[in-house]
Amino acid sequence: AEEVGRLTVGKMKEPISLERLMSLAYEPFMERPVGLDALFPSRNVGVRLSDTALDRRMTWSVGWYNDWLDSGESFGESSEQLIGRVTGLARVNEDESDLLHVGLGLRYSDTRAGVVRFKTTPEAFFAPDFVDTGDVPAEGATWVSLETSWQRGPLWLAGEYLRTDVDSGPGGDPTFRAYHVAASFVLTGEHRGYDRRRGIPGSLTPARPVRDRGPGLWEVAVRFSDLDLTDGSVEGGELNRASAAISWYLSRATRVELNVGRVELDRFGTIGVTNVVQFRWQMLLE
């Protein structure tokens, strides 16, 4: 009999969004864009079926989720989510140093709790929430994620557009939007890997790590992310952040990273600016 996909059961990342599915350990920045943290959960409990197609140039995933194990509510009281994602490599060479990735994700929740809420920090876990819709009465909500990633040698460009439509009569059926665009360049010439099974960019590995008396791997990156949680009768706020980052990989498992960012918040008729500096020494246990 022919095998049809891989079945995964348990608490996992939902199959939607390029950068949500990527590991933060391999991203150019320390934290995910504001739109992802606001609109998509980190993980959920459910069942997922996934596979590749077209000689591993395409991936597909579908999943059903219900977070009753984490929410403390009964199974019947917890919201259900139906999620799907499909990706394709429009172009790819033999060593995957030159490729173009595109993808589409869809998500629906029946919101049995009767409300939805979206909030997030300014891409800084230690900061308070800068934007917050509060509880929005809802009968359901639909999410769309459009993603693209282009790589040519040491240059990597990526971007996503996210949209959430809430079925809320009292809230004026608001639509919340977000997008982010990023560029990174590896000064030492290496290129990022690609996971064909999951349809996501992979890790960076120094060609000459420091332990071999090499320079390690140096990467510089910039990103702009934007989130709008104000629509209908909901005043969640508008938030954007412009960021720059530099990373030094001493080895594949050891990395020193510096991020700086300028954050602009527009909420309740007031505009404020915050500057953020973040430093991290990262070590992976392999």
PDB file of C-alpha atoms in Angstrom:
ATOM      1  CA  ALA A   1       0.000   0.000   0.000  1.00  0.00           C
ATOM      2  CA  GLU A   2       1.172   3.516  -0.735  1.00  0.00           C
ATOM      3  CA  GLU A   3       2.085   5.664   2.275  1.00  0.00           C
ATOM      4  CA  VAL A   4      -0.025   8.797   2.660  1.00  0.00           C
ATOM      5  CA  GLY A   5       1.729  11.396   4.770  1.00  0.00           C
ATOM      6  CA  ARG A   6       3.167  11.525   8.270  1.00  0.00           C
ATOM      7  CA  LEU A   7       0.816  11.611  11.240  1.00  0.00           C
ATOM      8  CA  THR A   8       1.844  13.695  14.279  1.00  0.00           C
ATOM      9  CA  VAL A   9      -0.148  13.744  17.525  1.00  0.00           C
ATOM     10  CA  GLY A  10       0.444  15.909  20.599  1.00  0.00           C
ATOM     11  CA  LYS A  11       1.467  19.449  21.449  1.00  0.00           C
ATOM     12  CA  MET A  12       3.219  21.008  18.480  1.00  0.00           C
ATOM     13  CA  LYS A  13       3.606  24.079  16.321  1.00  0.00           C
ATOM     14  CA  GLU A  14       0.593  24.636  14.118  1.00  0.00           C
ATOM     15  CA  PRO A  15       1.335  24.119  10.386  1.00  0.00           C
ATOM     16  CA  ILE A  16       1.143  27.770   9.372  1.00  0.00           C
ATOM     17  CA  SER A  17       3.653  30.592   8.738  1.00  0.00           C
ATOM     18  CA  LEU A  18       7.246  30.234   7.553  1.00  0.00           C
ATOM     19  CA  GLU A  19       8.843  32.030  10.499  1.00  0.00           C
ATOM     20  CA  ARG A  20       6.568  30.491  13.134  1.00  0.00           C
ATOM     21  CA  LEU A  21       7.692  27.036  11.988  1.00  0.00           C
ATOM     22  CA  MET A  22      11.385  27.983  11.884  1.00  0.00           C
ATOM     23  CA  SER A  23      13.427  27.492  15.029  1.00  0.00           C
ATOM     24  CA  LEU A  24      14.427  30.744  16.738  1.00  0.00           C
ATOM     25  CA  ALA A  25      17.861  29.212  17.193  1.00  0.00           C
ATOM     26  CA  TYR A  26      18.388  29.549  13.424  1.00  0.00           C
ATOM     27  CA  GLU A  27      16.706  32.898  12.742  1.00  0.00           C
ATOM     28  CA  PRO A  28      18.763  36.085  12.245  1.00  0.00           C
ATOM     29  CA  PHE A  29      16.859  37.775  15.089  1.00  0.00           C
ATOM     30  CA  MET A  30      16.277  36.836  18.727  1.00  0.00           C
ATOM     31  CA  GLU A  31      12.494  37.114  18.585  1.00  0.00           C
ATOM     32  CA  ARG A  32       9.747  36.643  16.045  1.00  0.00           C
ATOM     33  CA  PRO A  33       8.032  39.543  14.241  1.00  0.00           C
ATOM     34  CA  VAL A  34       5.263  41.330  16.170  1.00  0.00           C
ATOM     35  CA  GLY A  35       2.501  40.015  13.904  1.00  0.00           C
ATOM     36  CA  LEU A  36       3.338  36.375  14.536  1.00  0.00           C
ATOM     37  CA  ASP A  37       3.426  36.653  18.312  1.00  0.00           C
ATOM     38  CA  ALA A  38       0.160  38.597  18.313  1.00  0.00           C
ATOM     39  CA  LEU A  39      -1.917  36.565  15.859  1.00  0.00           C
ATOM     40  CA  PHE A  40      -0.629  32.973  16.116  1.00  0.00           C
ATOM     41  CA  PRO A  41      -0.155  30.781  19.182  1.00  0.00           C
ATOM     42  CA  SER A  42       3.266  29.295  19.848  1.00  0.00           C
ATOM     43  CA  ARG A  43       1.978  25.720  20.101  1.00  0.00           C
ATOM     44  CA  ASN A  44      -1.313  23.840  20.211  1.00  0.00           C
ATOM     45  CA  VAL A  45      -2.587  20.340  20.989  1.00  0.00           C
ATOM     46  CA  GLY A  46      -3.884  18.328  18.066  1.00  0.00           C
ATOM     47  CA  VAL A  47      -3.322  16.018  15.108  1.00  0.00           C
ATOM     48  CA  ARG A  48      -1.393  16.846  11.942  1.00  0.00           C
ATOM     49  CA  LEU A  49      -0.962  15.024   8.636  1.00  0.00           C
ATOM     50  CA  SER A  50       1.859  16.184   6.343  1.00  0.00           C
ATOM     51  CA  ASP A  51       3.973  15.079   3.404  1.00  0.00           C
ATOM     52  CA  THR A  52       6.004  16.194   0.395  1.00  0.00           C
ATOM     53  CA  ALA A  53       5.167  16.011  -3.306  1.00  0.00           C
ATOM     54  CA  LEU A  54       6.599  16.780  -6.757  1.00  0.00           C
ATOM     55  CA  ASP A  55      10.014  15.264  -6.014  1.00  0.00           C
ATOM     56  CA  ARG A  56      10.135  17.074  -2.630  1.00  0.00           C
ATOM     57  CA  ARG A  57       9.660  20.497  -4.214  1.00  0.00           C
ATOM     58  CA  MET A  58       6.249  20.850  -2.549  1.00  0.00           C
ATOM     59  CA  THR A  59       4.969  20.295   1.006  1.00  0.00           C
ATOM     60  CA  TRP A  60       1.456  20.098   2.414  1.00  0.00           C
ATOM     61  CA  SER A  61       0.119  19.941   5.977  1.00  0.00           C
ATOM     62  CA  VAL A  62      -3.373  19.799   7.470  1.00  0.00           C
ATOM     63  CA  GLY A  63      -4.238  19.728  11.147  1.00  0.00           C
ATOM     64  CA  TRP A  64      -7.062  19.739  13.672  1.00  0.00           C
ATOM     65  CA  TYR A  65      -6.452  21.256  17.125  1.00  0.00           C
ATOM     66  CA  ASN A  66      -8.204  21.760  20.470  1.00  0.00           C
ATOM     67  CA  ASP A  67      -6.276  23.216  23.422  1.00  0.00           C
ATOM     68  CA  TRP A  68      -8.471  21.754  26.186  1.00  0.00           C
ATOM     69  CA  LEU A  69      -5.478  20.051  27.825  1.00  0.00           C
ATOM     70  CA  ASP A  70      -3.817  23.438  28.410  1.00  0.00           C
ATOM     71  CA  SER A  71      -6.836  25.700  28.852  1.00  0.00           C
ATOM     72  CA  GLY A  72      -8.323  23.871  31.838  1.00  0.00           C
ATOM     73  CA  GLU A  73     -11.702  23.822  30.081  1.00  0.00           C
ATOM     74  CA  SER A  74     -13.599  20.722  29.058  1.00  0.00           C
ATOM     75  CA  PHE A  75     -13.119  19.358  25.550  1.00  0.00           C
ATOM     76  CA  GLY A  76     -16.554  20.593  24.477  1.00  0.00           C
ATOM     77  CA  GLU A  77     -15.942  24.113  25.816  1.00  0.00           C
ATOM     78  CA  SER A  78     -12.564  24.631  24.131  1.00  0.00           C
ATOM     79  CA  SER A  79     -12.280  26.161  20.682  1.00  0.00           C
ATOM     80  CA  GLU A  80     -11.347  23.999  17.713  1.00  0.00           C
ATOM     81  CA  GLN A  81      -8.954  25.013  14.948  1.00  0.00           C
ATOM     82  CA  LEU A  82      -8.617  23.700  11.405  1.00  0.00           C
ATOM     83  CA  ILE A  83      -5.300  24.607   9.758  1.00  0.00           C
ATOM     84  CA  GLY A  84      -3.608  23.946   6.438  1.00  0.00           C
ATOM     85  CA  ARG A  85      -0.414  24.999   4.675  1.00  0.00           C
ATOM     86  CA  VAL A  86       1.068  24.329   1.248  1.00  0.00           C
ATOM     87  CA  THR A  87       4.517  25.394   0.012  1.00  0.00           C
ATOM     88  CA  GLY A  88       6.475  25.094  -3.198  1.00  0.00           C
ATOM     89  CA  LEU A  89       9.968  25.664  -4.541  1.00  0.00           C
ATOM     90  CA  ALA A  90       9.495  27.692  -7.698  1.00  0.00           C
ATOM     91  CA  ARG A  91      13.236  27.454  -8.312  1.00  0.00           C
ATOM     92  CA  VAL A  92      16.048  25.480  -6.684  1.00  0.00           C
ATOM     93  CA  ASN A  93      19.548  24.393  -7.705  1.00  0.00           C
ATOM     94  CA  GLU A  94      21.406  21.250  -6.695  1.00  0.00           C
ATOM     95  CA  ASP A  95      23.055  22.518  -3.501  1.00  0.00           C
ATOM     96  CA  GLU A  96      20.015  24.675  -2.556  1.00  0.00           C
ATOM     97  CA  SER A  97      22.113  27.849  -2.548  1.00  0.00           C
ATOM     98  CA  ASP A  98      19.773  29.428  -5.120  1.00  0.00           C
ATOM     99  CA  LEU A  99      16.068  28.955  -4.420  1.00  0.00           C
ATOM    100  CA  LEU A 100      12.681  30.652  -4.369  1.00  0.00           C
ATOM    101  CA  HIS A 101      10.074  29.460  -1.849  1.00  0.00           C
ATOM    102  CA  VAL A 102       6.393  30.449  -1.753  1.00  0.00           C
ATOM    103  CA  GLY A 103       3.647  29.328   0.604  1.00  0.00           C
ATOM    104  CA  LEU A 104       0.033  29.779   1.683  1.00  0.00           C
ATOM    105  CA  GLY A 105      -1.499  29.023   5.081  1.00  0.00           C
ATOM    106  CA  LEU A 106      -5.155  29.049   6.220  1.00  0.00           C
ATOM    107  CA  ARG A 107      -6.548  28.783   9.756  1.00  0.00           C
ATOM    108  CA  TYR A 108     -10.088  28.762  11.159  1.00  0.00           C
ATOM    109  CA  SER A 109     -11.255  28.765  14.778  1.00  0.00           C
ATOM    110  CA  ASP A 110     -14.840  28.417  16.006  1.00  0.00           C
ATOM    111  CA  THR A 111     -14.054  30.431  19.207  1.00  0.00           C
ATOM    112  CA  ARG A 112     -16.362  28.500  21.522  1.00  0.00           C
ATOM    113  CA  ALA A 113     -15.190  30.686  24.398  1.00  0.00           C
ATOM    114  CA  GLY A 114     -17.085  33.528  22.753  1.00  0.00           C
ATOM    115  CA  VAL A 115     -14.126  35.930  22.610  1.00  0.00           C
ATOM    116  CA  VAL A 116     -10.749  36.364  20.952  1.00  0.00           C
ATOM    117  CA  ARG A 117      -7.850  38.473  22.154  1.00  0.00           C
ATOM    118  CA  PHE A 118      -4.628  39.544  20.448  1.00  0.00           C
ATOM    119  CA  LYS A 119      -1.682  41.209  22.164  1.00  0.00           C
ATOM    120  CA  THR A 120       2.118  41.281  22.024  1.00  0.00           C
ATOM    121  CA  THR A 121       5.334  42.866  23.217  1.00  0.00           C
ATOM    122  CA  PRO A 122       7.616  44.881  20.857  1.00  0.00           C
ATOM    123  CA  GLU A 123       9.716  41.803  19.971  1.00  0.00           C
ATOM    124  CA  ALA A 124      11.217  41.905  23.462  1.00  0.00           C
ATOM    125  CA  PHE A 125      10.079  39.228  25.929  1.00  0.00           C
ATOM    126  CA  PHE A 126      10.999  41.352  28.949  1.00  0.00           C
ATOM    127  CA  ALA A 127       8.741  44.252  27.893  1.00  0.00           C
ATOM    128  CA  PRO A 128       5.021  44.663  28.665  1.00  0.00           C
ATOM    129  CA  ASP A 129       2.399  44.223  25.960  1.00  0.00           C
ATOM    130  CA  PHE A 130       2.419  47.324  23.757  1.00  0.00           C
ATOM    131  CA  VAL A 131      -0.731  46.432  21.787  1.00  0.00           C
ATOM    132  CA  ASP A 132      -3.812  44.627  23.104  1.00  0.00           C
ATOM    133  CA  THR A 133      -7.298  44.245  21.662  1.00  0.00           C
ATOM    134  CA  GLY A 134      -8.786  43.103  24.975  1.00  0.00           C
ATOM    135  CA  ASP A 135     -11.561  40.515  24.752  1.00  0.00           C
ATOM    136  CA  VAL A 136     -13.416  40.855  21.447  1.00  0.00           C
ATOM    137  CA  PRO A 137     -16.802  39.057  21.229  1.00  0.00           C
ATOM    138  CA  ALA A 138     -16.512  36.539  18.405  1.00  0.00           C
ATOM    139  CA  GLU A 139     -18.382  33.670  16.792  1.00  0.00           C
ATOM    140  CA  GLY A 140     -15.362  32.638  14.756  1.00  0.00           C
ATOM    141  CA  ALA A 141     -12.162  33.875  13.146  1.00  0.00           C
ATOM    142  CA  THR A 142     -10.226  33.161   9.952  1.00  0.00           C
ATOM    143  CA  TRP A 143      -6.489  33.606   9.354  1.00  0.00           C
ATOM    144  CA  VAL A 144      -4.511  33.846   6.103  1.00  0.00           C
ATOM    145  CA  SER A 145      -0.720  33.681   5.809  1.00  0.00           C
ATOM    146  CA  LEU A 146       1.208  34.425   2.598  1.00  0.00           C
ATOM    147  CA  GLU A 147       4.945  33.731   2.693  1.00  0.00           C
ATOM    148  CA  THR A 148       7.986  33.923   0.460  1.00  0.00           C
ATOM    149  CA  SER A 149      11.701  33.273   0.828  1.00  0.00           C
ATOM    150  CA  TRP A 150      14.469  33.883  -1.723  1.00  0.00           C
ATOM    151  CA  GLN A 151      18.072  32.835  -1.353  1.00  0.00           C
ATOM    152  CA  ARG A 152      21.081  33.334  -3.560  1.00  0.00           C
ATOM    153  CA  GLY A 153      24.315  32.262  -1.924  1.00  0.00           C
ATOM    154  CA  PRO A 154      24.940  34.285   1.255  1.00  0.00           C
ATOM    155  CA  LEU A 155      21.960  36.611   0.622  1.00  0.00           C
ATOM    156  CA  TRP A 156      18.562  35.665   2.073  1.00  0.00           C
ATOM    157  CA  LEU A 157      15.322  37.660   1.705  1.00  0.00           C
ATOM    158  CA  ALA A 158      12.036  36.675   3.382  1.00  0.00           C
ATOM    159  CA  GLY A 159       8.619  38.165   4.021  1.00  0.00           C
ATOM    160  CA  GLU A 160       5.091  37.350   5.152  1.00  0.00           C
ATOM    161  CA  TYR A 161       1.662  38.952   5.059  1.00  0.00           C
ATOM    162  CA  LEU A 162      -0.803  37.957   7.789  1.00  0.00           C
ATOM    163  CA  ARG A 163      -4.506  38.722   8.042  1.00  0.00           C
ATOM    164  CA  THR A 164      -7.116  37.805  10.652  1.00  0.00           C
ATOM    165  CA  ASP A 165     -10.849  38.359  10.062  1.00  0.00           C
ATOM    166  CA  VAL A 166     -13.021  38.178  13.189  1.00  0.00           C
ATOM    167  CA  ASP A 167     -16.741  37.407  12.981  1.00  0.00           C
ATOM    168  CA  SER A 168     -17.878  39.903  15.614  1.00  0.00           C
ATOM    169  CA  GLY A 169     -21.080  41.913  15.321  1.00  0.00           C
ATOM    170  CA  PRO A 170     -20.440  43.950  18.504  1.00  0.00           C
ATOM    171  CA  GLY A 171     -16.817  44.523  17.431  1.00  0.00           C
ATOM    172  CA  GLY A 172     -17.721  45.618  13.908  1.00  0.00           C
ATOM    173  CA  ASP A 173     -16.244  42.484  12.262  1.00  0.00           C
ATOM    174  CA  PRO A 174     -12.662  43.773  12.598  1.00  0.00           C
ATOM    175  CA  THR A 175      -9.789  42.744  10.365  1.00  0.00           C
ATOM    176  CA  PHE A 176      -6.286  42.731  11.833  1.00  0.00           C
ATOM    177  CA  ARG A 177      -3.226  42.817   9.571  1.00  0.00           C
ATOM    178  CA  ALA A 178       0.509  42.345   9.878  1.00  0.00           C
ATOM    179  CA  TYR A 179       3.523  41.969   7.643  1.00  0.00           C
ATOM    180  CA  HIS A 180       7.280  41.703   7.928  1.00  0.00           C
ATOM    181  CA  VAL A 181      10.186  41.804   5.492  1.00  0.00           C
ATOM    182  CA  ALA A 182      13.766  40.837   6.283  1.00  0.00           C
ATOM    183  CA  ALA A 183      17.156  40.550   4.639  1.00  0.00           C
ATOM    184  CA  SER A 184      20.301  38.841   5.863  1.00  0.00           C
ATOM    185  CA  PHE A 185      23.787  38.520   4.415  1.00  0.00           C
ATOM    186  CA  VAL A 186      26.525  36.111   5.512  1.00  0.00           C
ATOM    187  CA  LEU A 187      29.784  38.043   5.352  1.00  0.00           C
ATOM    188  CA  THR A 188      31.873  34.861   5.384  1.00  0.00           C
ATOM    189  CA  GLY A 189      30.048  33.424   2.348  1.00  0.00           C
ATOM    190  CA  GLU A 190      28.075  30.454   3.715  1.00  0.00           C
ATOM    191  CA  HIS A 191      24.436  29.911   2.758  1.00  0.00           C
ATOM    192  CA  ARG A 192      21.456  28.771   4.790  1.00  0.00           C
ATOM    193  CA  GLY A 193      20.162  25.210   4.525  1.00  0.00           C
ATOM    194  CA  TYR A 194      16.605  24.245   3.552  1.00  0.00           C
ATOM    195  CA  ASP A 195      14.342  21.616   5.119  1.00  0.00           C
ATOM    196  CA  ARG A 196      12.417  20.068   2.218  1.00  0.00           C
ATOM    197  CA  ARG A 197      10.287  17.869   4.461  1.00  0.00           C
ATOM    198  CA  ARG A 198       8.857  20.843   6.373  1.00  0.00           C
ATOM    199  CA  GLY A 199       9.206  23.551   3.726  1.00  0.00           C
ATOM    200  CA  ILE A 200      11.267  25.977   5.822  1.00  0.00           C
ATOM    201  CA  PRO A 201      14.775  27.500   5.752  1.00  0.00           C
ATOM    202  CA  GLY A 202      17.270  25.719   7.969  1.00  0.00           C
ATOM    203  CA  SER A 203      20.419  26.506   9.907  1.00  0.00           C
ATOM    204  CA  LEU A 204      23.723  28.194   9.180  1.00  0.00           C
ATOM    205  CA  THR A 205      26.967  26.265   9.686  1.00  0.00           C
ATOM    206  CA  PRO A 206      30.420  27.919   9.666  1.00  0.00           C
ATOM    207  CA  ALA A 207      32.735  26.557   6.978  1.00  0.00           C
ATOM    208  CA  ARG A 208      35.693  27.336   9.268  1.00  0.00           C
ATOM    209  CA  PRO A 209      34.640  27.309  12.936  1.00  0.00           C
ATOM    210  CA  VAL A 210      36.713  29.063  15.567  1.00  0.00           C
ATOM    211  CA  ARG A 211      37.862  25.780  17.105  1.00  0.00           C
ATOM    212  CA  ASP A 212      39.602  25.048  13.777  1.00  0.00           C
ATOM    213  CA  ARG A 213      41.293  28.466  13.909  1.00  0.00           C
ATOM    214  CA  GLY A 214      38.812  29.899  11.450  1.00  0.00           C
ATOM    215  CA  PRO A 215      36.797  33.151  11.571  1.00  0.00           C
ATOM    216  CA  GLY A 216      33.512  31.391  12.341  1.00  0.00           C
ATOM    217  CA  LEU A 217      30.450  32.702  10.513  1.00  0.00           C
ATOM    218  CA  TRP A 218      29.371  36.347  10.514  1.00  0.00           C
ATOM    219  CA  GLU A 219      25.805  37.353   9.576  1.00  0.00           C
ATOM    220  CA  VAL A 220      24.210  40.808   9.384  1.00  0.00           C
ATOM    221  CA  ALA A 221      20.453  41.335   9.015  1.00  0.00           C
ATOM    222  CA  VAL A 222      17.719  43.976   8.927  1.00  0.00           C
ATOM    223  CA  ARG A 223      13.968  43.578   9.397  1.00  0.00           C
ATOM    224  CA  PHE A 224      10.839  45.722   9.427  1.00  0.00           C
ATOM    225  CA  SER A 225       7.654  44.380  11.019  1.00  0.00           C
ATOM    226  CA  ASP A 226       4.246  46.027  11.260  1.00  0.00           C
ATOM    227  CA  LEU A 227       1.042  45.110  13.118  1.00  0.00           C
ATOM    228  CA  ASP A 228      -2.358  46.834  13.083  1.00  0.00           C
ATOM    229  CA  LEU A 229      -4.834  45.751  15.782  1.00  0.00           C
ATOM    230  CA  THR A 230      -7.190  48.709  15.346  1.00  0.00           C
ATOM    231  CA  ASP A 231     -10.330  48.205  13.259  1.00  0.00           C
ATOM    232  CA  GLY A 232     -14.084  48.390  13.702  1.00  0.00           C
ATOM    233  CA  SER A 233     -14.740  49.272  17.340  1.00  0.00           C
ATOM    234  CA  VAL A 234     -11.479  47.659  18.511  1.00  0.00           C
ATOM    235  CA  GLU A 235      -8.614  49.965  19.552  1.00  0.00           C
ATOM    236  CA  GLY A 236      -5.764  47.502  19.941  1.00  0.00           C
ATOM    237  CA  GLY A 237      -3.115  49.853  18.563  1.00  0.00           C
ATOM    238  CA  GLU A 238      -0.647  49.949  15.686  1.00  0.00           C
ATOM    239  CA  LEU A 239       2.925  48.817  16.254  1.00  0.00           C
ATOM    240  CA  ASN A 240       5.997  48.629  14.045  1.00  0.00           C
ATOM    241  CA  ARG A 241       9.645  47.882  14.649  1.00  0.00           C
ATOM    242  CA  ALA A 242      12.752  48.430  12.522  1.00  0.00           C
ATOM    243  CA  SER A 243      15.584  46.135  13.594  1.00  0.00           C
ATOM    244  CA  ALA A 244      19.222  45.411  12.795  1.00  0.00           C
ATOM    245  CA  ALA A 245      21.222  42.410  13.941  1.00  0.00           C
ATOM    246  CA  ILE A 246      24.738  41.023  13.829  1.00  0.00           C
ATOM    247  CA  SER A 247      25.601  37.435  14.729  1.00  0.00           C
ATOM    248  CA  TRP A 248      28.910  35.634  15.166  1.00  0.00           C
ATOM    249  CA  TYR A 249      28.693  31.833  14.976  1.00  0.00           C
ATOM    250  CA  LEU A 250      31.784  30.412  16.636  1.00  0.00           C
ATOM    251  CA  SER A 251      30.462  26.992  15.629  1.00  0.00           C
ATOM    252  CA  ARG A 252      27.112  25.621  14.507  1.00  0.00           C
ATOM    253  CA  ALA A 253      26.082  25.333  18.179  1.00  0.00           C
ATOM    254  CA  THR A 254      27.579  28.554  19.605  1.00  0.00           C
ATOM    255  CA  ARG A 255      26.488  32.035  18.649  1.00  0.00           C
ATOM    256  CA  VAL A 256      26.898  35.582  19.953  1.00  0.00           C
ATOM    257  CA  GLU A 257      24.198  38.012  18.830  1.00  0.00           C
ATOM    258  CA  LEU A 258      23.380  41.711  19.127  1.00  0.00           C
ATOM    259  CA  ASN A 259      19.976  43.176  18.115  1.00  0.00           C
ATOM    260  CA  VAL A 260      18.952  46.838  18.102  1.00  0.00           C
ATOM    261  CA  GLY A 261      15.485  48.134  17.295  1.00  0.00           C
ATOM    262  CA  ARG A 262      13.356  51.253  17.019  1.00  0.00           C
ATOM    263  CA  VAL A 263       9.715  50.697  17.977  1.00  0.00           C
ATOM    264  CA  GLU A 264       6.828  53.038  17.146  1.00  0.00           C
ATOM    265  CA  LEU A 265       3.428  52.668  18.835  1.00  0.00           C
ATOM    266  CA  ASP A 266       0.237  54.485  17.798  1.00  0.00           C
ATOM    267  CA  ARG A 267      -2.601  53.930  20.266  1.00  0.00           C
ATOM    268  CA  PHE A 268      -5.433  56.041  21.708  1.00  0.00           C
ATOM    269  CA  GLY A 269      -4.322  59.013  19.608  1.00  0.00           C
ATOM    270  CA  THR A 270      -0.773  59.052  20.996  1.00  0.00           C
ATOM    271  CA  ILE A 271       2.439  58.064  19.199  1.00  0.00           C
ATOM    272  CA  GLY A 272       5.418  56.884  21.215  1.00  0.00           C
ATOM    273  CA  VAL A 273       8.905  55.658  20.308  1.00  0.00           C
ATOM    274  CA  THR A 274      10.986  53.077  22.181  1.00  0.00           C
ATOM    275  CA  ASN A 275      14.565  51.987  21.503  1.00  0.00           C
ATOM    276  CA  VAL A 276      15.556  48.389  22.282  1.00  0.00           C
ATOM    277  CA  VAL A 277      19.005  46.773  22.643  1.00  0.00           C
ATOM    278  CA  GLN A 278      19.280  42.985  23.096  1.00  0.00           C
ATOM    279  CA  PHE A 279      22.312  40.717  23.533  1.00  0.00           C
ATOM    280  CA  ARG A 280      22.464  36.921  23.679  1.00  0.00           C
ATOM    281  CA  TRP A 281      25.048  34.174  23.977  1.00  0.00           C
ATOM    282  CA  GLN A 282      23.450  31.063  22.517  1.00  0.00           C
ATOM    283  CA  MET A 283      24.650  27.491  23.010  1.00  0.00           C
ATOM    284  CA  LEU A 284      22.877  24.438  21.558  1.00  0.00           C
ATOM    285  CA  LEU A 285      23.280  21.060  23.231  1.00  0.00           C
ATOM    286  CA  GLU A 286      23.644  18.514  20.450  1.00  0.00           C
TER     287      GLU A 286
END
